[in-house]
Tab-separated table of C-alpha atoms in Angstrom:
chain	number	residue	atom	x	y	z
A	1	UNK	CA	9.004	-12.309	30.682
A	2	UNK	CA	11.435	-13.171	27.894
A	3	UNK	CA	13.356	-10.404	25.902
A	4	UNK	CA	11.239	-11.333	22.696
A	5	UNK	CA	8.069	-10.699	24.610
A	6	UNK	CA	9.392	-7.396	25.922
A	7	UNK	CA	10.186	-6.374	22.484
A	8	UNK	CA	6.924	-7.331	21.114
A	9	UNK	CA	5.153	-5.397	23.869
A	10	UNK	CA	7.312	-2.398	23.182
A	11	UNK	CA	6.410	-2.597	19.446
A	12	UNK	CA	2.807	-2.756	20.153
A	13	UNK	CA	3.022	0.137	22.575
A	14	UNK	CA	4.747	2.238	19.952
A	15	UNK	CA	2.454	1.481	16.983
A	16	UNK	CA	-0.967	1.235	18.364
A	17	UNK	CA	-3.182	3.979	20.000
A	18	UNK	CA	-3.231	4.009	23.811
A	19	UNK	CA	-6.902	2.938	24.524
A	20	UNK	CA	-6.519	-0.029	21.990
A	21	UNK	CA	-3.185	-1.295	23.375
A	22	UNK	CA	-4.528	-1.196	26.974
A	23	UNK	CA	-7.378	-3.570	25.745
A	24	UNK	CA	-5.585	-5.628	23.401
A	25	UNK	CA	-1.755	-5.189	23.584
A	26	UNK	CA	-0.916	-8.297	25.639
A	27	UNK	CA	-3.162	-10.436	23.547
A	28	UNK	CA	-1.743	-9.270	20.261
A	29	UNK	CA	1.736	-9.611	21.637
A	30	UNK	CA	0.922	-13.175	23.037
A	31	UNK	CA	-0.271	-14.063	19.396
A	32	UNK	CA	2.943	-12.975	17.944
A	33	UNK	CA	5.042	-15.070	20.507
A	34	UNK	CA	2.853	-18.083	19.959
A	35	UNK	CA	3.665	-17.936	16.148
A	36	UNK	CA	7.310	-17.281	16.717
A	37	UNK	CA	10.003	-20.189	16.775
A	38	UNK	CA	11.410	-20.893	20.209
A	39	UNK	CA	14.913	-19.881	19.232
A	40	UNK	CA	13.891	-16.255	18.059
A	41	UNK	CA	14.953	-13.419	20.144
A	42	UNK	CA	14.044	-10.275	17.900
A	43	UNK	CA	10.681	-9.775	16.164
A	44	UNK	CA	11.040	-10.658	12.315
A	45	UNK	CA	11.034	-7.712	9.723
A	46	UNK	CA	7.613	-9.018	8.576
A	47	UNK	CA	6.313	-9.017	12.098
A	48	UNK	CA	7.493	-5.335	12.674
A	49	UNK	CA	5.886	-4.302	9.446
A	50	UNK	CA	2.627	-6.096	10.429
A	51	UNK	CA	2.554	-4.424	13.847
A	52	UNK	CA	3.167	-0.972	12.085
A	53	UNK	CA	0.348	-1.618	9.537
A	54	UNK	CA	-1.922	-2.794	12.156
A	55	UNK	CA	-1.165	0.005	14.346
A	56	UNK	CA	-1.721	2.553	11.670
A	57	UNK	CA	-4.888	0.789	10.659
A	58	UNK	CA	-6.207	1.171	14.137
A	59	UNK	CA	-5.231	4.785	14.476
A	60	UNK	CA	-7.145	5.337	11.351
A	61	UNK	CA	-10.096	3.375	12.579
A	62	UNK	CA	-10.044	5.452	15.948
A	63	UNK	CA	-10.686	8.529	13.888
A	64	UNK	CA	-13.463	6.872	11.715
A	65	UNK	CA	-11.085	7.028	8.688
A	66	UNK	CA	-11.594	3.522	7.771
A	67	UNK	CA	-11.694	4.325	3.946
A	68	UNK	CA	-7.996	5.483	3.977
A	69	UNK	CA	-6.904	1.795	3.725
A	70	UNK	CA	-8.672	1.232	0.547
A	71	UNK	CA	-7.994	4.569	-0.688
A	72	UNK	CA	-4.332	4.030	-0.153
A	73	UNK	CA	-4.458	0.733	-2.119
A	74	UNK	CA	-5.960	2.650	-5.092
A	75	UNK	CA	-3.362	5.490	-4.670
A	76	UNK	CA	-0.555	3.129	-4.538
A	77	UNK	CA	-1.602	1.578	-7.979
A	78	UNK	CA	-1.565	5.152	-9.405
A	79	UNK	CA	1.591	5.830	-7.778
A	80	UNK	CA	3.393	2.729	-9.052
A	81	UNK	CA	2.131	3.491	-12.602
A	82	UNK	CA	3.431	7.142	-12.497
A	83	UNK	CA	6.863	5.924	-10.880
A	84	UNK	CA	7.559	3.262	-13.371
A	85	UNK	CA	6.359	5.505	-16.358
A	86	UNK	CA	8.834	8.276	-15.202
A	87	UNK	CA	11.513	5.675	-14.618
A	88	UNK	CA	11.032	4.668	-18.381
A	89	UNK	CA	11.220	8.125	-19.523
A	90	UNK	CA	14.455	8.869	-17.407
A	91	UNK	CA	15.986	5.516	-18.492
A	92	UNK	CA	15.630	6.472	-22.160
A	93	UNK	CA	17.245	10.030	-21.497
A	94	UNK	CA	20.061	8.344	-19.537
A	95	UNK	CA	20.896	6.385	-22.792
A	96	UNK	CA	20.746	9.295	-24.946
A	97	UNK	CA	24.117	10.674	-26.170
A	98	UNK	CA	22.712	14.443	-26.253
A	99	UNK	CA	22.614	14.413	-22.589
A	100	UNK	CA	26.464	14.231	-22.473
A	101	UNK	CA	26.509	17.504	-24.401
A	102	UNK	CA	24.279	19.092	-21.902
A	103	UNK	CA	26.269	17.781	-18.812
A	104	UNK	CA	29.558	18.376	-20.423
A	105	UNK	CA	31.002	15.329	-18.567
A	106	UNK	CA	32.627	12.309	-19.993
A	107	UNK	CA	29.959	9.382	-20.414
A	108	UNK	CA	30.957	6.197	-18.430
A	109	UNK	CA	29.797	3.021	-20.177
A	110	UNK	CA	26.062	3.227	-21.582
A	111	UNK	CA	24.546	5.881	-19.442
A	112	UNK	CA	25.474	9.418	-18.619
A	113	UNK	CA	24.849	9.029	-14.682
A	114	UNK	CA	24.443	6.527	-12.132
A	115	UNK	CA	20.643	6.987	-12.626
A	116	UNK	CA	20.076	4.274	-15.094
A	117	UNK	CA	20.729	1.406	-12.484
A	118	UNK	CA	18.026	3.241	-10.178
A	119	UNK	CA	15.446	3.405	-13.215
A	120	UNK	CA	16.088	-0.140	-14.123
A	121	UNK	CA	15.089	-1.346	-10.622
A	122	UNK	CA	11.937	0.600	-11.100
A	123	UNK	CA	11.239	-1.082	-14.272
A	124	UNK	CA	11.891	-4.339	-12.642
A	125	UNK	CA	9.241	-3.301	-10.035
A	126	UNK	CA	6.733	-2.889	-12.945
A	127	UNK	CA	7.526	-6.313	-14.270
A	128	UNK	CA	7.228	-7.801	-10.774
A	129	UNK	CA	3.790	-6.502	-10.469
A	130	UNK	CA	2.801	-8.323	-13.586
A	131	UNK	CA	4.360	-11.668	-12.623
A	132	UNK	CA	4.346	-11.713	-8.819
A	133	UNK	CA	1.950	-8.946	-7.126
A	134	UNK	CA	1.958	-8.640	-3.428
A	135	UNK	CA	5.131	-9.573	-1.441
A	136	UNK	CA	7.544	-9.646	-4.535
A	137	UNK	CA	6.313	-6.524	-5.912
A	138	UNK	CA	6.671	-4.784	-2.659
A	139	UNK	CA	10.205	-6.116	-2.185
A	140	UNK	CA	11.007	-4.651	-5.678
A	141	UNK	CA	9.624	-1.413	-4.929
A	142	UNK	CA	11.614	-1.388	-1.684
A	143	UNK	CA	14.642	-2.136	-3.478
A	144	UNK	CA	14.122	0.539	-6.012
A	145	UNK	CA	13.393	3.034	-3.166
A	146	UNK	CA	16.591	2.114	-1.403
A	147	UNK	CA	18.668	2.611	-4.454
A	148	UNK	CA	16.854	5.800	-5.401
A	149	UNK	CA	18.073	7.163	-2.002
A	150	UNK	CA	21.403	5.645	-2.040
A	151	UNK	CA	22.443	6.824	-5.347
A	152	UNK	CA	22.970	10.250	-3.741
A	153	UNK	CA	25.794	9.415	-1.244
A	154	UNK	CA	27.059	6.725	-3.765
A	155	UNK	CA	27.558	9.268	-6.464
A	156	UNK	CA	29.515	11.519	-4.062
A	157	UNK	CA	31.844	8.696	-3.136
A	158	UNK	CA	32.531	7.417	-6.535
A	159	UNK	CA	32.671	11.117	-7.823
A	160	UNK	CA	29.909	10.388	-10.753
A	161	UNK	CA	27.032	12.407	-11.818
A	162	UNK	CA	23.570	11.240	-10.528
A	163	UNK	CA	19.966	12.293	-11.355
A	164	UNK	CA	19.063	15.771	-9.610
A	165	UNK	CA	17.141	15.702	-6.177
A	166	UNK	CA	14.223	17.277	-7.746
A	167	UNK	CA	13.878	14.139	-9.847
A	168	UNK	CA	14.681	11.664	-7.109
A	169	UNK	CA	12.528	13.384	-4.485
A	170	UNK	CA	9.077	12.733	-6.293
A	171	UNK	CA	10.057	9.389	-7.177
A	172	UNK	CA	10.756	8.576	-3.408
A	173	UNK	CA	7.352	9.933	-2.577
A	174	UNK	CA	5.592	8.076	-5.434
A	175	UNK	CA	7.570	4.770	-4.133
A	176	UNK	CA	6.529	5.089	-0.625
A	177	UNK	CA	2.866	5.335	-1.534
A	178	UNK	CA	3.347	2.555	-4.159
A	179	UNK	CA	4.473	0.072	-1.162
A	180	UNK	CA	0.627	-0.208	-0.394
A	181	UNK	CA	0.065	-1.838	-3.767
A	182	UNK	CA	-2.799	-4.629	-3.240
A	183	UNK	CA	-1.537	-8.221	-3.405
A	184	UNK	CA	-4.477	-9.353	-5.545
A	185	UNK	CA	-5.785	-7.339	-8.492
A	186	UNK	CA	-7.230	-8.107	-11.811
A	187	UNK	CA	-4.915	-8.806	-14.727
A	188	UNK	CA	-5.509	-5.557	-16.509
A	189	UNK	CA	-4.544	-3.667	-13.422
A	190	UNK	CA	-1.365	-5.551	-13.012
A	191	UNK	CA	-0.294	-4.537	-16.518
A	192	UNK	CA	-0.743	-0.987	-15.942
A	193	UNK	CA	2.701	-0.215	-14.687
A	194	UNK	CA	4.316	-1.978	-17.654
A	195	UNK	CA	1.863	-0.037	-19.947
A	196	UNK	CA	2.975	3.055	-18.281
A	197	UNK	CA	6.584	2.382	-19.093
A	198	UNK	CA	5.685	1.398	-22.625
A	199	UNK	CA	3.813	4.798	-23.068
A	200	UNK	CA	6.883	6.666	-21.528
A	201	UNK	CA	9.391	5.373	-23.710
A	202	UNK	CA	8.426	7.352	-26.781
A	203	UNK	CA	7.998	10.437	-24.669
A	204	UNK	CA	11.690	10.148	-23.392
A	205	UNK	CA	12.652	9.156	-27.040
A	206	UNK	CA	10.976	12.320	-28.354
A	207	UNK	CA	12.980	14.485	-25.968
A	208	UNK	CA	16.146	12.722	-26.606
A	209	UNK	CA	15.861	12.533	-30.213
A	210	UNK	CA	15.807	16.420	-30.825
A	211	UNK	CA	19.594	16.313	-30.599
A	212	UNK	CA	21.606	19.486	-31.086
A	213	UNK	CA	19.666	21.598	-28.811
A	214	UNK	CA	21.740	21.961	-25.628
A	215	UNK	CA	18.881	22.520	-23.593
A	216	UNK	CA	17.438	18.923	-24.159
A	217	UNK	CA	19.521	17.685	-21.432
A	218	UNK	CA	18.432	15.119	-18.914
A	219	UNK	CA	18.732	17.637	-15.912
A	220	UNK	CA	17.272	20.601	-17.750
A	221	UNK	CA	14.211	21.291	-19.876
A	222	UNK	CA	12.724	17.860	-20.109
A	223	UNK	CA	12.584	17.291	-16.252
A	224	UNK	CA	11.051	20.599	-15.770
A	225	UNK	CA	8.453	19.633	-18.431
A	226	UNK	CA	7.999	15.892	-17.859
A	227	UNK	CA	7.585	16.113	-13.964
A	228	UNK	CA	4.795	18.799	-13.809
A	229	UNK	CA	3.120	16.949	-16.693
A	230	UNK	CA	3.137	13.808	-14.862
A	231	UNK	CA	1.973	15.614	-11.761
A	232	UNK	CA	-0.861	17.135	-13.670
A	233	UNK	CA	-1.821	13.719	-15.353
A	234	UNK	CA	-1.789	11.898	-11.996
A	235	UNK	CA	-3.948	14.574	-10.405
A	236	UNK	CA	-6.633	14.555	-13.333
A	237	UNK	CA	-6.637	10.697	-13.386
A	238	UNK	CA	-7.019	10.628	-9.513
A	239	UNK	CA	-9.893	13.198	-9.658
A	240	UNK	CA	-11.464	11.291	-12.540
A	241	UNK	CA	-11.390	7.889	-10.734
A	242	UNK	CA	-12.588	9.605	-7.592
A	243	UNK	CA	-15.603	11.146	-9.403
A	244	UNK	CA	-16.463	7.892	-11.005
A	245	UNK	CA	-16.251	6.167	-7.702
A	246	UNK	CA	-18.119	8.728	-5.779
A	247	UNK	CA	-21.057	8.401	-8.220
A	248	UNK	CA	-21.315	4.768	-6.975
A	249	UNK	CA	-21.188	5.892	-3.273
A	250	UNK	CA	-17.481	4.848	-2.968
A	251	UNK	CA	-15.316	7.325	-1.168
A	252	UNK	CA	-11.967	5.519	-1.903
A	253	UNK	CA	-11.116	8.091	-4.675
A	254	UNK	CA	-11.176	11.141	-2.074
A	255	UNK	CA	-8.823	9.368	0.047
A	256	UNK	CA	-6.711	8.278	-2.742
A	257	UNK	CA	-6.344	11.952	-4.076
A	258	UNK	CA	-5.404	13.133	-0.533
A	259	UNK	CA	-2.694	10.520	-0.433
A	260	UNK	CA	-1.447	11.414	-3.826
A	261	UNK	CA	-1.354	15.230	-2.967
A	262	UNK	CA	2.238	14.834	-1.574
A	263	UNK	CA	3.658	13.119	-4.465
A	264	UNK	CA	1.777	15.341	-6.898
A	265	UNK	CA	3.298	18.369	-5.061
A	266	UNK	CA	6.806	16.980	-5.171
A	267	UNK	CA	6.335	16.541	-8.994
A	268	UNK	CA	5.412	20.136	-9.102
A	269	UNK	CA	8.243	21.503	-7.132
A	270	UNK	CA	10.369	22.974	-10.082
A	271	UNK	CA	7.884	25.219	-11.585
A	272	UNK	CA	6.820	26.308	-8.008
A	273	UNK	CA	10.533	26.951	-7.263
A	274	UNK	CA	10.807	28.882	-10.573
A	275	UNK	CA	7.860	31.141	-9.424
A	276	UNK	CA	9.430	31.707	-6.060
A	277	UNK	CA	12.780	32.627	-7.650
A	278	UNK	CA	11.019	35.084	-10.116
A	279	UNK	CA	9.123	36.589	-7.143
A	280	UNK	CA	12.101	36.784	-4.576
A	281	UNK	CA	14.975	37.525	-6.887
A	282	UNK	CA	13.216	39.065	-9.903
A	283	UNK	CA	14.017	38.118	-13.566
A	284	UNK	CA	13.246	34.780	-14.992
A	285	UNK	CA	12.081	31.632	-13.148
A	286	UNK	CA	15.684	30.362	-12.238
A	287	UNK	CA	15.137	27.916	-9.377
A	288	UNK	CA	18.093	27.423	-7.169
A	289	UNK	CA	18.730	25.000	-4.185
A	290	UNK	CA	17.093	27.460	-1.769
A	291	UNK	CA	13.823	27.893	-3.826
A	292	UNK	CA	13.732	24.170	-4.594
A	293	UNK	CA	14.077	23.311	-0.852
A	294	UNK	CA	11.418	25.878	-0.067
A	295	UNK	CA	9.107	24.728	-2.895
A	296	UNK	CA	9.420	20.911	-1.590
A	297	UNK	CA	8.807	22.033	2.040
A	298	UNK	CA	5.652	23.980	0.996
A	299	UNK	CA	4.307	21.061	-0.895
A	300	UNK	CA	5.113	18.628	1.966
A	301	UNK	CA	3.281	20.962	4.634
A	302	UNK	CA	0.193	21.692	2.175
A	303	UNK	CA	-0.352	17.964	1.539
A	304	UNK	CA	0.102	17.050	5.133
A	305	UNK	CA	-2.352	19.699	6.276
A	306	UNK	CA	-4.877	18.706	3.632
A	307	UNK	CA	-4.850	15.241	4.891
A	308	UNK	CA	-4.814	16.170	8.651
A	309	UNK	CA	-7.975	18.545	8.024
A	310	UNK	CA	-9.711	15.770	6.176
A	311	UNK	CA	-9.177	13.290	9.193
A	312	UNK	CA	-10.397	15.953	11.730
A	313	UNK	CA	-13.577	16.464	9.456
A	314	UNK	CA	-14.006	12.741	9.143
A	315	UNK	CA	-13.614	12.170	12.972
A	316	UNK	CA	-16.316	14.846	13.612
A	317	UNK	CA	-18.636	13.381	11.156
A	318	UNK	CA	-18.021	9.758	12.452
A	319	UNK	CA	-18.608	11.241	16.051
A	320	UNK	CA	-21.822	12.848	15.001
A	321	UNK	CA	-23.031	9.805	13.302
A	322	UNK	CA	-22.201	7.744	16.216
A	323	UNK	CA	-24.091	9.997	18.529
A	324	UNK	CA	-27.248	10.021	16.227
A	325	UNK	CA	-27.569	6.153	16.325
A	326	UNK	CA	-28.512	4.752	19.787
A	327	UNK	CA	-26.737	1.555	20.285
A	328	UNK	CA	-24.270	2.185	17.227
A	329	UNK	CA	-21.286	0.376	16.552
A	330	UNK	CA	-19.456	-0.817	19.780
A	331	UNK	CA	-15.950	0.469	20.528
A	332	UNK	CA	-12.954	-1.679	20.622
A	333	UNK	CA	-12.777	-1.192	24.450
A	334	UNK	CA	-16.120	-2.946	24.697
A	335	UNK	CA	-14.882	-5.925	22.934
A	336	UNK	CA	-12.283	-6.565	25.488
B	1	UNK	CA	-20.896	-6.051	7.015
B	2	UNK	CA	-20.784	-5.855	3.068
B	3	UNK	CA	-21.440	-8.908	1.138
B	4	UNK	CA	-19.849	-10.826	-0.564
B	5	UNK	CA	-17.549	-11.306	2.213
B	6	UNK	CA	-13.754	-11.126	1.517
B	7	UNK	CA	-12.110	-14.499	1.647
B	8	UNK	CA	-10.089	-13.849	5.030
B	9	UNK	CA	-13.162	-12.647	6.547
B	10	UNK	CA	-15.285	-15.744	5.277
B	11	UNK	CA	-12.426	-18.108	6.609
B	12	UNK	CA	-12.472	-16.422	10.061
B	13	UNK	CA	-16.236	-16.925	10.126
B	14	UNK	CA	-15.893	-20.539	9.105
B	15	UNK	CA	-13.156	-21.210	11.486
B	16	UNK	CA	-15.257	-20.037	14.460
B	17	UNK	CA	-18.295	-22.021	13.139
B	18	UNK	CA	-16.794	-25.203	14.814
B	19	UNK	CA	-15.855	-23.812	18.219
B	20	UNK	CA	-14.611	-20.752	19.934
B	21	UNK	CA	-10.841	-19.991	19.116
B	22	UNK	CA	-8.310	-17.577	20.395
B	23	UNK	CA	-5.944	-15.463	18.033
B	24	UNK	CA	-3.310	-18.043	17.313
B	25	UNK	CA	-5.852	-20.735	17.038
B	26	UNK	CA	-7.793	-18.673	14.471
B	27	UNK	CA	-4.776	-18.048	12.398
B	28	UNK	CA	-3.829	-21.589	12.283
B	29	UNK	CA	-7.517	-22.951	11.627
B	30	UNK	CA	-7.682	-20.535	8.606
B	31	UNK	CA	-4.461	-21.772	7.160
B	32	UNK	CA	-5.639	-25.241	7.621
B	33	UNK	CA	-9.085	-24.336	5.932
B	34	UNK	CA	-7.600	-22.625	3.148
B	35	UNK	CA	-4.799	-25.460	2.572
B	36	UNK	CA	-2.141	-22.934	3.404
B	37	UNK	CA	-3.181	-20.354	0.932
B	38	UNK	CA	-4.430	-17.760	3.192
B	39	UNK	CA	-2.008	-17.000	5.923
B	40	UNK	CA	-3.188	-14.405	8.308
B	41	UNK	CA	-0.801	-12.258	10.391
B	42	UNK	CA	-1.772	-11.009	13.831
B	43	UNK	CA	-2.042	-7.417	12.654
B	44	UNK	CA	-4.496	-8.506	9.849
B	45	UNK	CA	-6.327	-10.881	12.114
B	46	UNK	CA	-7.177	-8.185	14.778
B	47	UNK	CA	-8.104	-5.645	12.447
B	48	UNK	CA	-10.547	-8.038	10.821
B	49	UNK	CA	-11.990	-9.334	14.451
B	50	UNK	CA	-12.573	-5.533	15.260
B	51	UNK	CA	-14.851	-5.022	12.308
B	52	UNK	CA	-16.545	-8.404	12.887
B	53	UNK	CA	-17.070	-7.486	16.625
B	54	UNK	CA	-18.523	-4.052	15.603
B	55	UNK	CA	-20.833	-5.736	13.115
B	56	UNK	CA	-21.982	-8.079	15.822
B	57	UNK	CA	-20.800	-11.198	13.808
B	58	UNK	CA	-18.432	-12.543	16.486
B	59	UNK	CA	-18.326	-11.987	20.260
B	60	UNK	CA	-15.754	-12.460	22.950
B	61	UNK	CA	-16.546	-15.964	24.600
B	62	UNK	CA	-14.011	-15.946	27.464
B	63	UNK	CA	-10.539	-15.052	28.645
B	64	UNK	CA	-7.731	-17.160	29.921
B	65	UNK	CA	-4.450	-16.570	31.231
B	66	UNK	CA	-1.756	-19.138	30.161
B	67	UNK	CA	1.833	-18.741	30.894
B	68	UNK	CA	0.970	-15.295	32.132
B	69	UNK	CA	-0.275	-14.377	28.824
B	70	UNK	CA	-3.863	-13.239	28.117
B	71	UNK	CA	-5.889	-15.331	25.711
B	72	UNK	CA	-9.211	-14.191	24.416
B	73	UNK	CA	-11.576	-16.667	22.682
B	74	UNK	CA	-13.930	-15.517	20.207
B	75	UNK	CA	-17.224	-17.101	19.105
B	76	UNK	CA	-19.779	-16.791	16.246
B	77	UNK	CA	-22.832	-15.002	17.102
B	78	UNK	CA	-26.182	-15.904	15.791
B	79	UNK	CA	-26.046	-13.040	13.263
B	80	UNK	CA	-22.618	-14.286	12.211
B	81	UNK	CA	-23.807	-17.950	11.776
B	82	UNK	CA	-26.740	-16.518	9.633
B	83	UNK	CA	-24.468	-14.369	7.379
B	84	UNK	CA	-22.001	-17.334	7.130
B	85	UNK	CA	-24.855	-19.788	5.993
B	86	UNK	CA	-26.005	-17.160	3.450
B	87	UNK	CA	-22.635	-16.771	1.942
B	88	UNK	CA	-22.210	-20.348	1.880
B	89	UNK	CA	-25.236	-21.077	0.166
B	90	UNK	CA	-24.615	-18.278	-2.280
B	91	UNK	CA	-21.178	-19.749	-3.201
B	92	UNK	CA	-22.534	-23.209	-3.326
B	93	UNK	CA	-25.142	-22.125	-6.023
B	94	UNK	CA	-22.195	-20.413	-7.923
B	95	UNK	CA	-20.297	-23.679	-7.776
B	96	UNK	CA	-23.093	-25.674	-8.924
B	97	UNK	CA	-23.934	-23.453	-11.897
B	98	UNK	CA	-20.264	-23.342	-12.870
B	99	UNK	CA	-19.816	-27.145	-12.408
B	100	UNK	CA	-22.919	-27.798	-14.782
B	101	UNK	CA	-21.521	-25.436	-17.348
B	102	UNK	CA	-18.126	-27.104	-17.258
B	103	UNK	CA	-19.751	-30.525	-17.357
B	104	UNK	CA	-21.699	-29.580	-20.306
B	105	UNK	CA	-18.732	-28.239	-22.075
B	106	UNK	CA	-16.625	-31.347	-21.412
B	107	UNK	CA	-19.579	-33.481	-22.932
B	108	UNK	CA	-19.416	-31.338	-26.079
B	109	UNK	CA	-15.764	-31.421	-26.323
B	110	UNK	CA	-13.428	-28.487	-26.796
B	111	UNK	CA	-14.838	-26.107	-29.179
B	112	UNK	CA	-12.963	-25.733	-32.360
B	113	UNK	CA	-11.717	-22.476	-33.578
B	114	UNK	CA	-13.932	-20.900	-36.164
B	115	UNK	CA	-12.828	-21.727	-39.687
B	116	UNK	CA	-10.159	-24.150	-38.447
B	117	UNK	CA	-6.507	-23.740	-38.874
B	118	UNK	CA	-5.431	-23.302	-42.483
């Protein structure tokens, strides 16, 4: 057995559920090997991604949650629109001279913090979604995600200001969901992220334009207003789309809402942290690092629990449906 | 299985219409049928094959071990053949209708803008 074959088999073993990989593991690995060039020694990035996605799809299928895939694609479009709209808003504020007054730091170049570079990559992702949906859009989102994370250590190394973690964290969550954006979608849907940016620019400008008030800083009041507002808007749109689809017997919207609960929770971290601070410390809702971290943990655990509970319910419903239909759909083992 | 079929599903069924194929053969045949436009990856292919097996549209024909690797051949079932024929007929009627409209449009010439260009 070659090293490449061993590596493909290991990947399949990691990603696919046990019963399935016993029935199909060697067959799937053999197909990857047949498609690879003779001089290749390691699985390509595309193959690793494909195995991971295929394994996830199979795990969802094993619990009867086949609707999660279409739901994720719907959630990804909504997440991309939200992420790019927020990026447009933050980019406008980054360019505002009043943010300098709030920071009390010298402005380097055109922007106050290193954040401008991050937000521009998100705007590029919106443009990629119009011009080249699919692989190029996912690559652009991946680049934006890497920069959104990398700006934290980079700012420490070069001793520059950066966007706060409570702004970066929801952006990362939205970006991860947005990676599931469909390769093919109607023209109007491809324009939505750009439309979101266009709609966000005046919002950012309105906040930035009220100069003279020191509280109108990029780190401060606008972020505490804009993030929860974006979370609420995303929740309302997801619920509305879910209701419209459910009326047609399409349950994608429910799964999309469950997928989006995590990012929505992260968008609401600051007000939640303020509530925690008021409760624990007394006084006003003055969030600090501890309450912000606690609020983010609560949001992550709550959204993961909701998804887990939904998958368990779905598994039981699917199991009951299978038992009630004699000779119902065959299992994957039967296919082998 | 919901209709109309998605393009990869249609192409997998079409590829199996001629003869039973294994995974690699299916991927190359789908690429050839679509003139290189649709390039399935194994993760996508086996996900689609699972759905088609569940729906009774394809079945496992036989298994072989080549170079100590398992090859499983899949074939189109009668039900799968009927569905493929129905889908092909539906698409053929659509193509004929669109072709007729386009031919009529060409004969008329490209319509002018209302009021012309001032």
